[in-house]
Amino acid sequence: MDWNGTFKPFVSRPQPSLNFLYNYDCDQFPGMEMKNRVLTGAAHGGLVPAMVDKNEQKKKPLSSDQLDSLERSFQEEIKLDPDRKMRLSRELGLQPRQIAVWFQNRRARWKTKQLERLYDTLKHDYDVVSREKQKLQDEVMKLKGMLIEQATRNQVGSTEMSGEETIESTSVGTPNKATVVANSEQPVGECNYVFNVEYNPAVSSPYWGTVQLPCYP
Amino acid sequence: MDWNGTFKPFVSRPQPSLNFLYNYDCDQFPGMEMKNRVLTGAAHGGLVPAMVDKNEQKKKPLSSDQLDSLERSFQEEIKLDPDRKMRLSRELGLQPRQIAVWFQNRRARWKTKQLERLYDTLKHDYDVVSREKQKLQDEVMKLKGMLIEQATRNQVGSTEMSGEETIESTSVGTPNKATVVANSEQPVGECNYVFNVEYNPAVSSPYWGTVQLPCYP
DNA sequence: ATCCAACTAGTAATTAACTCA
DNA sequence: ATGAGTTAATTACTAGTTGGA
């Protein structure tokens, strides 16, 4: 096609995002010493590596000015209505089809970036909630200790009160509501055995600082 | 180029994953009634929509057999060493360059899928930890109630024990270690005022079932 | 130290399936 | 139901980076 006669180097490369995904330690690939350089491609007619300039279609990159305009337009509005498409087509000297394609691809790019952002905020929230949970565990431990202490003091300091009601009445009395939350998933913390000291951390530890990649489908 | 002489329809389209990302309620775009269909493209020489078959380069899709073989090979090993490349090139009747490009693109696809999976598992873990935290909050509440109850009973049932040490000594005594975790971020749950009944949920509620997308960069 | 072939990220363009008016 | 645009997936290309001989 050889759209756009102009040509400018390129836009700046953004940061290498998403790089932490490449932790496939599952396998090694140390070889790769590439012998046998056989001049690949004299088979289909010698038109292989560069596709000799048939005076059309070289997929030139868009100029910086064009990209700036497109990007500005995209920031204003992620979708492209026909009027804007035609206007941009005229202003930038590109085919309307090129404008449409650019917006398609730009939306796709935006979506993956969005997932990335979403992941980051979720991870942050996960860490916050994990810390809060840890604090609550500590507090539960502390309160249990205080209860034990008080109970023993009661039994020592006062000789009455034989087998009335000391501490074993945990989890049965409900001081407040909101105990219906535990309906799905495994009952991890259980929260019913007050003097069960080690809480069973279960899912707490991973912490997601350095991700682990199991396998690839 | 017209690589690969064979041709088969296409592979089945997978499920429309990542769709939940498209919640940009930030803006409307109701127009789009596309008037003025002006026969776009009679400007650059009428070579616009289909790129009249210049006996080369139509970007034919790979055949199902070729894709199956490539996919199998990729599952075995995500990287492509030269030997495998040449073998696949011979077996599938494709240029070595095509094999390499296919693997590059396949790796990129795998990476985004990987991020998706990572997000899902993180979200699951977040939900689990949120539930655990809720249970712990309930338990703390319950324990506090028990402590109050016991304290009042002590003061009523026994006349000795003037101002010794009732309940105000929370958060100061450390029954176990691991209280150093709270160093960054806001101290949400605080966990230091034992009789402060409503915990201040802060970050707990969002729950990420339906995501909210703020804006797009 | 240079070169070369692989890698990566980003981009352009095409195709098929979907949606909706 | 026909046809517009859209998404998702693909194919290919460009430019920059990296590691080994």
PDB file of C-alpha atoms (C1' of nucleotides) in Angstrom, chain A residues 1 13 19 22 24 34 37 59 62 97 105 109, chain C residues 4-15:
ATOM      1  CA  MET A   1       0.000   0.000   0.000  1.00  0.00           C
ATOM      2  CA  ARG A  13      10.303   3.144  23.664  1.00  0.00           C
ATOM      3  CA  ASN A  19       8.805  -8.068  32.286  1.00  0.00           C
ATOM      4  CA  TYR A  22       9.117 -13.902  32.152  1.00  0.00           C
ATOM      5  CA  TYR A  24       9.790 -19.359  33.353  1.00  0.00           C
ATOM      6  CA  MET A  34      23.264 -21.934  15.652  1.00  0.00           C
ATOM      7  CA  ARG A  37      24.014 -21.023   8.266  1.00  0.00           C
ATOM      8  CA  LYS A  59       4.631  -1.070   6.609  1.00  0.00           C
ATOM      9  CA  LEU A  62       3.743   6.421  11.496  1.00  0.00           C
ATOM     10  CA  ARG A  97      -8.674   2.445   7.383  1.00  0.00           C
ATOM     11  CA  ASN A 105      -4.714  -1.654  18.284  1.00  0.00           C
ATOM     12  CA  ARG A 109      -2.894  -2.028  24.181  1.00  0.00           C
TER      13      ARG A 109
ATOM     14  C1'  DC C   4      25.624 -12.425  14.480  1.00  0.00           C
ATOM     15  C1'  DA C   5      21.598 -14.685  15.592  1.00  0.00           C
ATOM     16  C1'  DA C   6      18.472 -15.030  18.858  1.00  0.00           C
ATOM     17  C1'  DC C   7      15.591 -12.525  22.001  1.00  0.00           C
ATOM     18  C1'  DT C   8      12.141  -8.601  23.466  1.00  0.00           C
ATOM     19  C1'  DA C   9       8.678  -4.853  23.052  1.00  0.00           C
ATOM     20  C1'  DG C  10       5.997  -2.259  20.128  1.00  0.00           C
ATOM     21  C1'  DT C  11       3.475  -1.717  16.088  1.00  0.00           C
ATOM     22  C1'  DA C  12       0.827  -2.366  11.698  1.00  0.00           C
ATOM     23  C1'  DA C  13      -2.400  -4.919   9.254  1.00  0.00           C
ATOM     24  C1'  DT C  14      -5.505  -8.787   8.343  1.00  0.00           C
ATOM     25  C1'  DT C  15      -9.131 -12.075   9.374  1.00  0.00           C
TER      26       DT C  15
END
